[in-house]
Coordinates of C-alpha atoms in Angstrom, one line a residue:
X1 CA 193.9 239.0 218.6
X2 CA 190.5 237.6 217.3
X3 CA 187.3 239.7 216.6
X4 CA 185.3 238.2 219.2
X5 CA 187.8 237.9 221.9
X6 CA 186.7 239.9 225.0
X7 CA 184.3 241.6 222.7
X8 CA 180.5 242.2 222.9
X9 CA 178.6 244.0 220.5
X10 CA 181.8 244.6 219.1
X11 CA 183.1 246.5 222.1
X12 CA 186.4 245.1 223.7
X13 CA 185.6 244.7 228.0
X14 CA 181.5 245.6 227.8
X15 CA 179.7 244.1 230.8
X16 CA 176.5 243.9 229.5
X17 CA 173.6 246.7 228.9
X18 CA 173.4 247.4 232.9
X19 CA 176.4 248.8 233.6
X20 CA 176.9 250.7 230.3
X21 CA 175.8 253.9 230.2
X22 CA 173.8 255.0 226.8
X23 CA 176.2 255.8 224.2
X24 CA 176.7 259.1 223.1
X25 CA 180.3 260.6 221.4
X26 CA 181.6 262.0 224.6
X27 CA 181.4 258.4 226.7
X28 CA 181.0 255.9 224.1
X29 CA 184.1 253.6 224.1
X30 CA 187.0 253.7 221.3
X31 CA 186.3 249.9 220.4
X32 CA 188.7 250.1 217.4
X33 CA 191.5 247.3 217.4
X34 CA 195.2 248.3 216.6
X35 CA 195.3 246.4 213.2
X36 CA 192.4 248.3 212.5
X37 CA 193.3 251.5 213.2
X38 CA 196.9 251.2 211.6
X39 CA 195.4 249.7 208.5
X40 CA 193.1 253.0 208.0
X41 CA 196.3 255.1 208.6
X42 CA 198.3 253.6 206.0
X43 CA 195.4 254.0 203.7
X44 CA 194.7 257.1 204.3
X45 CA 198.3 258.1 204.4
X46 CA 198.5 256.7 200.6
X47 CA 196.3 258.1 199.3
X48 CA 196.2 262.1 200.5
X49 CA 200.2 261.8 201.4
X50 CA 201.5 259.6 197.9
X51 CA 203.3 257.3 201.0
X52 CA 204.6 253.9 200.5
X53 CA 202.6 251.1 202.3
X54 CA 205.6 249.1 202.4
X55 CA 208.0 251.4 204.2
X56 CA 204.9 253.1 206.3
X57 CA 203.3 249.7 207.5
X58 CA 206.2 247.7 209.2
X59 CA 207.1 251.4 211.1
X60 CA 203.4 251.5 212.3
X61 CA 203.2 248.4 213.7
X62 CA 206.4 247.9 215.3
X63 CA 205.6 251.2 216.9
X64 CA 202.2 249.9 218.2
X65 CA 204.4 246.4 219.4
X66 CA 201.9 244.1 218.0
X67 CA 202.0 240.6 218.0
X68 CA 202.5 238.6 215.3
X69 CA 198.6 237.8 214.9
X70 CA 197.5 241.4 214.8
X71 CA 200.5 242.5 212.8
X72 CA 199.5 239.9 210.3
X73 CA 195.9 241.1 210.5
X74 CA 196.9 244.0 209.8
X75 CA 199.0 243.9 206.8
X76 CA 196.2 242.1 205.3
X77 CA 193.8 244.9 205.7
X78 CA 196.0 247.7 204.5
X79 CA 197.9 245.2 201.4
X80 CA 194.5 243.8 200.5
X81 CA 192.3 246.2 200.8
X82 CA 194.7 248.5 198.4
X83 CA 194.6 245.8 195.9
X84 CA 190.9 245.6 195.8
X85 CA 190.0 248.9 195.9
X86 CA 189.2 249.6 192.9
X87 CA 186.7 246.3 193.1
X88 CA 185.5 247.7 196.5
X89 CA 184.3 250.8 195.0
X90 CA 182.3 249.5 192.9
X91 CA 180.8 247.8 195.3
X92 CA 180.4 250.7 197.8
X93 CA 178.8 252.4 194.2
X94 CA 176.4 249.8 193.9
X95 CA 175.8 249.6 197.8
X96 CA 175.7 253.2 198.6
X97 CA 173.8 254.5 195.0
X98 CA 176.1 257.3 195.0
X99 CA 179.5 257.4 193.1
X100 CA 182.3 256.9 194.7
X101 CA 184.3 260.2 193.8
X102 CA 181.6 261.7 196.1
X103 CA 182.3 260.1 199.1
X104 CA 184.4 262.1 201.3
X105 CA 188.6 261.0 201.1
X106 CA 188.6 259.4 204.6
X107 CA 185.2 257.7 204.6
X108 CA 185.8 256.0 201.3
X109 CA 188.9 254.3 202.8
X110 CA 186.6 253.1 205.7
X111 CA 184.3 251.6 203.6
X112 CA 187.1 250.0 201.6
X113 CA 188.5 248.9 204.4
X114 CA 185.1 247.6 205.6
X115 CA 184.3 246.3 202.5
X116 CA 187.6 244.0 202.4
X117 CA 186.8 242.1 205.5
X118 CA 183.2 241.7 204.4
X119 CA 183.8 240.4 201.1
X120 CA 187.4 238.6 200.9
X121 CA 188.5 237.9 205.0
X122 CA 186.6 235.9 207.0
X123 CA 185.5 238.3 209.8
X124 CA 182.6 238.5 211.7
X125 CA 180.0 241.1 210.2
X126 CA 179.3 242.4 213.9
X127 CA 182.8 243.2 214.0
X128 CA 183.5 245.0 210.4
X129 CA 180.6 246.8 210.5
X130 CA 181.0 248.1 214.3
X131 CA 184.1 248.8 214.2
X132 CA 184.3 250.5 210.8
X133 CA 181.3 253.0 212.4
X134 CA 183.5 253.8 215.5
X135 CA 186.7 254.3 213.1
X136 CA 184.1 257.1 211.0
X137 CA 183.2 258.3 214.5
X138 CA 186.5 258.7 215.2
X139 CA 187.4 260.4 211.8
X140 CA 184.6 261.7 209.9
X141 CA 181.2 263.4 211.3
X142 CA 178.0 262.8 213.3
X143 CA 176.6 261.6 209.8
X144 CA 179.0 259.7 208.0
X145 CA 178.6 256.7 210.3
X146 CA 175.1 256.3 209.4
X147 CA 176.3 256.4 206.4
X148 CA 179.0 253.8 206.7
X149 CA 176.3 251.6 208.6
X150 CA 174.1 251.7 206.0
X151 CA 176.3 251.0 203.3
X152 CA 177.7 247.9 204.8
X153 CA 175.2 246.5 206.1
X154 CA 173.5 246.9 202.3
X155 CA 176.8 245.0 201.5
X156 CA 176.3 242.0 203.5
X157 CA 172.2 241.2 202.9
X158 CA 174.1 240.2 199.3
X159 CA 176.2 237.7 199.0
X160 CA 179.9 237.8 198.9
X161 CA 179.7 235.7 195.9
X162 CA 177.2 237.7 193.7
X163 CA 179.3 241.1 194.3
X164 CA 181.7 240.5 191.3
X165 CA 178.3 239.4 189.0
X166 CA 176.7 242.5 190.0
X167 CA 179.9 244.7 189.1
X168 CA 180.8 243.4 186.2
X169 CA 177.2 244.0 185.1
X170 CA 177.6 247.4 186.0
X171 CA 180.7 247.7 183.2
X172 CA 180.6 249.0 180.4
X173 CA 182.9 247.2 178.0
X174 CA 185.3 244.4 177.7
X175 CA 188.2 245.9 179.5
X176 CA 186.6 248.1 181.8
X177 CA 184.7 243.9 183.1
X178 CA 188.1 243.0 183.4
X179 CA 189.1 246.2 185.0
X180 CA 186.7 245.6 188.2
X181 CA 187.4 241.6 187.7
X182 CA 191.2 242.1 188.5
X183 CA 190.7 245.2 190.4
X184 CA 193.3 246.8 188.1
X185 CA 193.1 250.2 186.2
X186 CA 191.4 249.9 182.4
X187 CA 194.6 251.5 181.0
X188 CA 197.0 249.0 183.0
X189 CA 195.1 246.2 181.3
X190 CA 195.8 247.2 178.1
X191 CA 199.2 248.6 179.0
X192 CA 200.0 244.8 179.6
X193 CA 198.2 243.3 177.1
X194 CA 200.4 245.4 174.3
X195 CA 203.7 244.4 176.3
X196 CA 202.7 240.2 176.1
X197 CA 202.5 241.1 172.8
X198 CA 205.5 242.8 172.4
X199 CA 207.0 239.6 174.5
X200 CA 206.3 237.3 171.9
X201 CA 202.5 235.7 173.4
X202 CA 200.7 235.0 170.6
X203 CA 196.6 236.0 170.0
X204 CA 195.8 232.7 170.7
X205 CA 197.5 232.5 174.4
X206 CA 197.2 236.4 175.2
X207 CA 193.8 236.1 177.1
X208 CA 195.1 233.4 178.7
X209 CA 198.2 235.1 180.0
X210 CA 197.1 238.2 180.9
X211 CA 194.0 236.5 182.9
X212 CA 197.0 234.4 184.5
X213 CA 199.5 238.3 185.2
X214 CA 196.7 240.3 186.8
X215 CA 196.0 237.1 189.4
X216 CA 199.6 236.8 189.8
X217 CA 199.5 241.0 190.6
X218 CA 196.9 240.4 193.3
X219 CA 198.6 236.9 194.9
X220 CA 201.0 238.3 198.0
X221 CA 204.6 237.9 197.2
X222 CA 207.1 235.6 198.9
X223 CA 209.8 237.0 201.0
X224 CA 212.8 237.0 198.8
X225 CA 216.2 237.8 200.3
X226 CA 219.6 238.1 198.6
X227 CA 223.0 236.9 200.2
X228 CA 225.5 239.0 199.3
X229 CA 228.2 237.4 198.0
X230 CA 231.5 237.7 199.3
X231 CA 229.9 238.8 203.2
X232 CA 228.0 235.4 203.6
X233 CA 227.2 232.2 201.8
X234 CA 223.3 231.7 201.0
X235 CA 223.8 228.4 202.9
X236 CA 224.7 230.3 206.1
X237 CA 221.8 232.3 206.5
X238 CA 219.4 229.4 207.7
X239 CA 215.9 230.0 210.1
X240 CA 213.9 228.2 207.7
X241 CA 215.1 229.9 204.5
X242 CA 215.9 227.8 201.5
X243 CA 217.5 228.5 198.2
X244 CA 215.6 230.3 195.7
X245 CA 214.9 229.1 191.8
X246 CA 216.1 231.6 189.7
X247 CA 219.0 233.7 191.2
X248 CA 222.4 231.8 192.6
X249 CA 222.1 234.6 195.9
X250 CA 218.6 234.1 196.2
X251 CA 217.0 232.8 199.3
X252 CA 213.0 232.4 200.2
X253 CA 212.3 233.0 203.1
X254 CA 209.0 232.0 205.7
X255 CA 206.5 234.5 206.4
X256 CA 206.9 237.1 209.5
X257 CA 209.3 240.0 210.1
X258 CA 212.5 239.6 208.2
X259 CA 214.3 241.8 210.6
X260 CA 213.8 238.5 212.7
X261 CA 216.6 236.7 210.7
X262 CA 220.4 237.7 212.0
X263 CA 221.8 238.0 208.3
X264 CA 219.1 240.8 207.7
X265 CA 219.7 242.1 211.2
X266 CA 223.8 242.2 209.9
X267 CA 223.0 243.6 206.8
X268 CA 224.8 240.7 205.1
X269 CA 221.5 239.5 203.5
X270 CA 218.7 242.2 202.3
X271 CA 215.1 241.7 201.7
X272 CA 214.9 241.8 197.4
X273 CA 213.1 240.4 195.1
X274 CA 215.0 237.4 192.5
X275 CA 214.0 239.8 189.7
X276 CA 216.3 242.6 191.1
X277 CA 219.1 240.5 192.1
X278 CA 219.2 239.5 188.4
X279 CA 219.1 242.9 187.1
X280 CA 221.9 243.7 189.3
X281 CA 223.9 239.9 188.3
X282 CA 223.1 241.1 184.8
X283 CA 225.7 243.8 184.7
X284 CA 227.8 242.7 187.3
X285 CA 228.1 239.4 185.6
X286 CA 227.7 240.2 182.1
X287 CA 231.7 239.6 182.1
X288 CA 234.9 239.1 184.2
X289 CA 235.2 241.9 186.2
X290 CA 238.8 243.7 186.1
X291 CA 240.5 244.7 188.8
X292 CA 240.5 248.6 188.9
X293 CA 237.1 249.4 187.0
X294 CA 234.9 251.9 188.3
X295 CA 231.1 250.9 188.2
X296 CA 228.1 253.3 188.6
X297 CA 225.3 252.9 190.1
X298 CA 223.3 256.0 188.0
X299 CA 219.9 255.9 190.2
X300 CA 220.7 254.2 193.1
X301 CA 217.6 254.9 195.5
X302 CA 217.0 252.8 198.0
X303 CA 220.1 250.9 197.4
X304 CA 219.1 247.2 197.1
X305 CA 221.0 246.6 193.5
X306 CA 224.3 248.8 194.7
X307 CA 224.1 246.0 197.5
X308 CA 224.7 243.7 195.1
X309 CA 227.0 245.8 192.5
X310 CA 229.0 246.6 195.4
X311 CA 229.7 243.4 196.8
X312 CA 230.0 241.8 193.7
X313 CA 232.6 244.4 192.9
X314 CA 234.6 244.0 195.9
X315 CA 235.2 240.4 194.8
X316 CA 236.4 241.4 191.4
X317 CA 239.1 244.5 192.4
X318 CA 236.3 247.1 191.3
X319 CA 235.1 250.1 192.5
X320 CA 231.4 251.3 192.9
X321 CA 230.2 254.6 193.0
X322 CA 226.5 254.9 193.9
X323 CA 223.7 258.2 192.8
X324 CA 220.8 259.2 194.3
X325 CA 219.4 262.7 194.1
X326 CA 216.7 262.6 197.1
X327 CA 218.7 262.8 200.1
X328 CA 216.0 260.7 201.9
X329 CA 216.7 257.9 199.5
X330 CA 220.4 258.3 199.3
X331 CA 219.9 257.9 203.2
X332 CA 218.7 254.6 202.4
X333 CA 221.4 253.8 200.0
X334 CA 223.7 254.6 202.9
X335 CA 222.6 252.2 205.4
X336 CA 222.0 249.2 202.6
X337 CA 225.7 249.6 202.1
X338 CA 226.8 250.1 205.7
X339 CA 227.6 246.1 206.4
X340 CA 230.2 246.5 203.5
X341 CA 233.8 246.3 204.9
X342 CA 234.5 249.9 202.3
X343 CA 230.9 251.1 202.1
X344 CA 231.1 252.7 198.2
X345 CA 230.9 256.2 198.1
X346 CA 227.1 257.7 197.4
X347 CA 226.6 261.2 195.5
X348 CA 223.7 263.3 195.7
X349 CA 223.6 264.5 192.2
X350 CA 221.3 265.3 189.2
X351 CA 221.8 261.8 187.5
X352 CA 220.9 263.7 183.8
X353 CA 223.7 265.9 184.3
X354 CA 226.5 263.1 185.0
X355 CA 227.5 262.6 181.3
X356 CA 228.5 265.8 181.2
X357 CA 230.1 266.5 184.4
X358 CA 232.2 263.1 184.5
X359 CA 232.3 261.7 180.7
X360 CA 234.0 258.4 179.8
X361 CA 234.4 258.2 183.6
X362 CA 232.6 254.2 184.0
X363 CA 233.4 250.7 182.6
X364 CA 229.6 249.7 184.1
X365 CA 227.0 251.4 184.6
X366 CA 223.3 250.4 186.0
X367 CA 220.2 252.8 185.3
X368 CA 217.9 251.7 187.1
X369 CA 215.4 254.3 186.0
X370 CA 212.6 256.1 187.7
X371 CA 209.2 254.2 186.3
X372 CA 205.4 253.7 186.3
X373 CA 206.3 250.7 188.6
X374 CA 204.2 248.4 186.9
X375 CA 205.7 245.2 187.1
X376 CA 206.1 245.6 191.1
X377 CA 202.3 245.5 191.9
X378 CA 202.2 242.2 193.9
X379 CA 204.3 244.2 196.5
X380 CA 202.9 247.8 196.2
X381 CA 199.3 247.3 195.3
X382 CA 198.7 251.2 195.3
X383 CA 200.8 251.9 192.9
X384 CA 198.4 250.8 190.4
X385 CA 196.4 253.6 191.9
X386 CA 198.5 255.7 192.1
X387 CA 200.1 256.3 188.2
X388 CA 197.8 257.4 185.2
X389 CA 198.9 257.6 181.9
X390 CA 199.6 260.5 182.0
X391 CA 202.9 260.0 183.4
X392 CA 204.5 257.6 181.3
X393 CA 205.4 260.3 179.0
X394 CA 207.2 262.2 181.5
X395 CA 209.1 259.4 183.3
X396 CA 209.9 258.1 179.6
X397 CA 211.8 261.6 178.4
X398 CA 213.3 261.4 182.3
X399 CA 214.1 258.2 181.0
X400 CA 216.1 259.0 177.5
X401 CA 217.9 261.9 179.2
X402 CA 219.2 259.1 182.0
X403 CA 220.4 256.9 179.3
X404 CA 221.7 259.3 177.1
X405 CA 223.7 260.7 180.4
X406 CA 225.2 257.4 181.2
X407 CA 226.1 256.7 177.6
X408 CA 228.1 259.7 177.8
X409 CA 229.8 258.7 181.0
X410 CA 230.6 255.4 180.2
X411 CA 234.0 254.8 178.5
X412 CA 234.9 252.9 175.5
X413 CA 233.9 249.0 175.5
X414 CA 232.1 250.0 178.7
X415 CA 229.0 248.1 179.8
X416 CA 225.4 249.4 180.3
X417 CA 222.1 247.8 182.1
X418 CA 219.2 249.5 181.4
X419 CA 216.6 248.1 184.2
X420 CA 212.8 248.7 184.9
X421 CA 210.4 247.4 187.2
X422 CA 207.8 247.7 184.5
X423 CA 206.9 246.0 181.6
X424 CA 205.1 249.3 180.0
X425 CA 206.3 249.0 176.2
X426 CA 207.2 252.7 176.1
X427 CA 210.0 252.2 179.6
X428 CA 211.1 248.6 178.1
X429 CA 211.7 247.5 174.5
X430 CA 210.4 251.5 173.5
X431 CA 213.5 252.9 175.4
X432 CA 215.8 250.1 173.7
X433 CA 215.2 251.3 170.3
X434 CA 215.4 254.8 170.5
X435 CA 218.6 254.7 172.4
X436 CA 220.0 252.8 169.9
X437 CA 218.7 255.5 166.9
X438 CA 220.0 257.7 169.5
X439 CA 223.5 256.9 169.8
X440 CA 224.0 254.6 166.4
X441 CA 227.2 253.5 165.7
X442 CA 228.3 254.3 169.0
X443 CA 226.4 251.6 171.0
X444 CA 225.4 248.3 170.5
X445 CA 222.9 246.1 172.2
X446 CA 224.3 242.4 174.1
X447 CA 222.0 239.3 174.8
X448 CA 220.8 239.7 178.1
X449 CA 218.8 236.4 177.9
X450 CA 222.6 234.6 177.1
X451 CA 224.0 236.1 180.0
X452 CA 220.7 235.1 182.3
X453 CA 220.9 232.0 181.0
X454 CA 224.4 231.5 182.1
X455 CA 223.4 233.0 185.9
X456 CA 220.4 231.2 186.8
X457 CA 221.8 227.8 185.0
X458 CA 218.5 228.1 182.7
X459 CA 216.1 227.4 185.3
X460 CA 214.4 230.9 183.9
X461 CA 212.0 231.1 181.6
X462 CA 212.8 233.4 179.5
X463 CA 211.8 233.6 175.3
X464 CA 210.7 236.9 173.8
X465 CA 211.7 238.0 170.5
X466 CA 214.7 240.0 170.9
X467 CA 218.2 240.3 173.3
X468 CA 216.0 242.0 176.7
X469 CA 214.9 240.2 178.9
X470 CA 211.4 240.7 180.7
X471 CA 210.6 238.5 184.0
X472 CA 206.8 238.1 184.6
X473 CA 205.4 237.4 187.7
X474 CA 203.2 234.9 186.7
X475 CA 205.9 232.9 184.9
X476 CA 208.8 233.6 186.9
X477 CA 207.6 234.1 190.6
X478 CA 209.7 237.7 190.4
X479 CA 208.6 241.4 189.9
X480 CA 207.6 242.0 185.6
X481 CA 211.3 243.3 185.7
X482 CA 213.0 244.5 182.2
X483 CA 216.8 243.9 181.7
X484 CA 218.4 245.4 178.7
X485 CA 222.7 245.4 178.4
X486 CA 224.7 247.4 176.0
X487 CA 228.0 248.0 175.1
X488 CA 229.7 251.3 174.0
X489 CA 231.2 250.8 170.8
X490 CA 233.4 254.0 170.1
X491 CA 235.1 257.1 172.0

């Protein structure tokens, strides 16, 4: 649906200034389209709730029935203007003359939200504006949509094209520019540019790559599905997909709802990124599986690698057990297993404590541990807002205690993939070398890159200056994934 169909004065089915009676709140017309509205609900719901945009969005609007034009317009309000926002706030700072953590929760997300269309979508200014009043009407009070009038309109008597010279004006220093350039947090920034380093990109090339990450972090992702093997061929899932670069089950797949495509429908293809699929491939992979083995999936939530493990298992003879501590998450585990002829059996246990509890138990284990999320920012753009550093620490002990657990429950010879969607140096190569001071003599590190090389027939790109593997999105087209293998050396 277009801004100006059926719409005068921004106000769907108005006659003309005859027949209306004045506006006032108790007869004025709710002129707010549905993409509109669901994109302000996502937001809002992300930021006072901690939800997921990517699990809440596709729920909204298939409960709304929208068609595919709205449901488009609206995933690019709620993905872009989530990306931006930290942009957009400076803006609505500049705009407003008032800083932004002084604008009440919900009327900062409409002018974000107002903001995007103004500056990045092509929409007409009657129809951001007006509608972004009516949604404060709607949500806010009497004087917040003067507010949100004012403030947008301040933002369109400037150019969309001065906005950014005018921000990064208003920075302080090198990285905080940057910071409202990219729209990305001052400490992710610098979080990245130590983990390029840490890659192998030298000072000559680093501005160049990092300039080139953080535009690959704000460029929407491709659909990526996986075919898993043994329940369907990646040949056989057709309607328009075709065969993706870097991982032999990967497929890309056209834009539009994937639940559209019968092989996601049956479960026997899932929505994943490559980058996952090759974490999973990694362990699964890594040698000839034996018939009998028992493989763990140590933090299994919401079941997209065990997929994978466990299919790649059932072609081997092995046996997968999958762990996820959240029973809403091992929920999801469930049904991404369910098209499996013998579904693999999911505990709901304290991951830290399985060391212990069932020691020299596995032959492969995959921690796929709990992280800052980093490297998946493409696909959840508020997760950049939502982390500080103050929580790498924490997620990194979680981490430790995670490997140190599966180390424990891994057998002899046994094979471990230590996997993050994040290339923070503390969750990656940090991680690597303390569990190896951890557990010396008693665990030695493989060469993931050999064994990737092997999988995706070298089409990736991979370098860096050690055995681990890290994927970058704007070198690989996947999620900043980290791969690490090891295998346990003693009893």
């Amino acid at each position: 649906m277009s801004d100006s169909k059926n719409t005068r004065n921004g106000r769907p089915g108005a006659r003309g200034p005859e027949r209306r009676k004045p506006a006032t709140p108790s007869n004025r017309p709710a002129a707010v389209q549905p993409a509109r509205r669901i994109a302000l609900e996502v937001i809002t719901a992300v930021r006072e709730d901690d939800a997921y945009a990517n699990l809440l969005l596709p729920t909204k609007i298939a409960a709304a029935r929208l068609d595919t034009s709205d449901a488009g317009f609206a995933t690019e309000l709620t993905y872009g203007t989530l990306r931006l926002r930290g942009y957009y706030d400076r803006v609505i700072e500049l705009a407003s003359g008032r800083p932004i953590d002084e604008i009440d929760g919900v009327v900062r997300d409409i002018l974000e939200l107002g903001a995007h269309q103004l500056i990045s979508m092509r929409t007409a200014t009657h129809a951001a504006v007006n509608e972004s009043v009516e949604l404060a009407r709607q949500h806010a009070s009497r004087s917040a949509t003067g507010f949100v009038n004012g403030v947008l309109r301040g933002i369109t008597r400037t150019p969309a094209s001065e906005w950014l010279d005018r921000a990064m004006e208003s920075a302080a220093d090198d990285d905080e520019r940057l910071a409202v350039a990219s729209s990305h947090p001052a400490w992710i920034i610098r979080a990245f540019r130590r983990a390029l380093t840490a890659d192998g990109v030298s000072d000559t090339d680093l501005a160049f790559e990092l300039d080139d990450l953080l535009e690959a972090d704000n460029t929407p992702a491709r659909l990526s599905l996986a075919a898993l093997p043994g329940l369907i061929d990646r040949e056989e899932v057709g309607e328009g997909t075709e065969p993706a670069p870097l991982s032999p089950i990967g497929l890309r797949a056209p834009t539009g709802d994937p639940a559209g495509i019968a092989a996601v429908h049956a479960g026997t293809a899932r929505v994943q990124d490559e980058g996952s699929q090759l974490a999973a491939l990694a362990l699964s992979r890594a040698r000839p599986v034996e018939a009998g083995e028992r493989w763990l999936d140590l933090c299994a939530g919401p079941g997209g690698k065990t997929a994978v493990l466990a299919a790649e298992a059932r072609l081997g003879g092995a046996v997968v057990i999958a762990n996820e501590p959240v029973p809403a998450r091992a929920g999801l585990v469930r049904r991404a297993v369910e098209a499996l002829p013998e579904p693999p059996e999911v505990w709901e246990r304290d991951g830290t404590a399985i060391g212990t509890d069932a020691p020299e138990s596995f032959d492969r284990i995959l921690v796929d541990a709990p992280c800052t999320g980093l490297g998946a920012l493409r696909r959840r753009p508020e997760a950049r807002w939502r982390k500080t550093p103050g929580d790498v620490a924490e997620l990194v002990a979680l981490q430790q205690r995670l490997i140190d657990s599966a180390v424990r429950a891994l057998k002899p010879g046994g094979l471990l993939a230590y996997v993050t969607c994040s290339p923070h140096v503390a969750e990656t190569r940090g991680q690597v070398q303390g569990a190896l001071r951890r557990w010396d003599g008693q665990l030695e590190q493989l060469d993931a890159q050999n064994v990737l090389r092997e999988i995706t027939s070298d089409a990736v790109v991979l370098g860096g200056p050690d055995a681990a593997v890290q994927l970058w999105p704007h070198r690989n087209t996947t999620d900043a994934m980290f791969i690490a293998l090891f295998r346990k050396t003693t009893a």
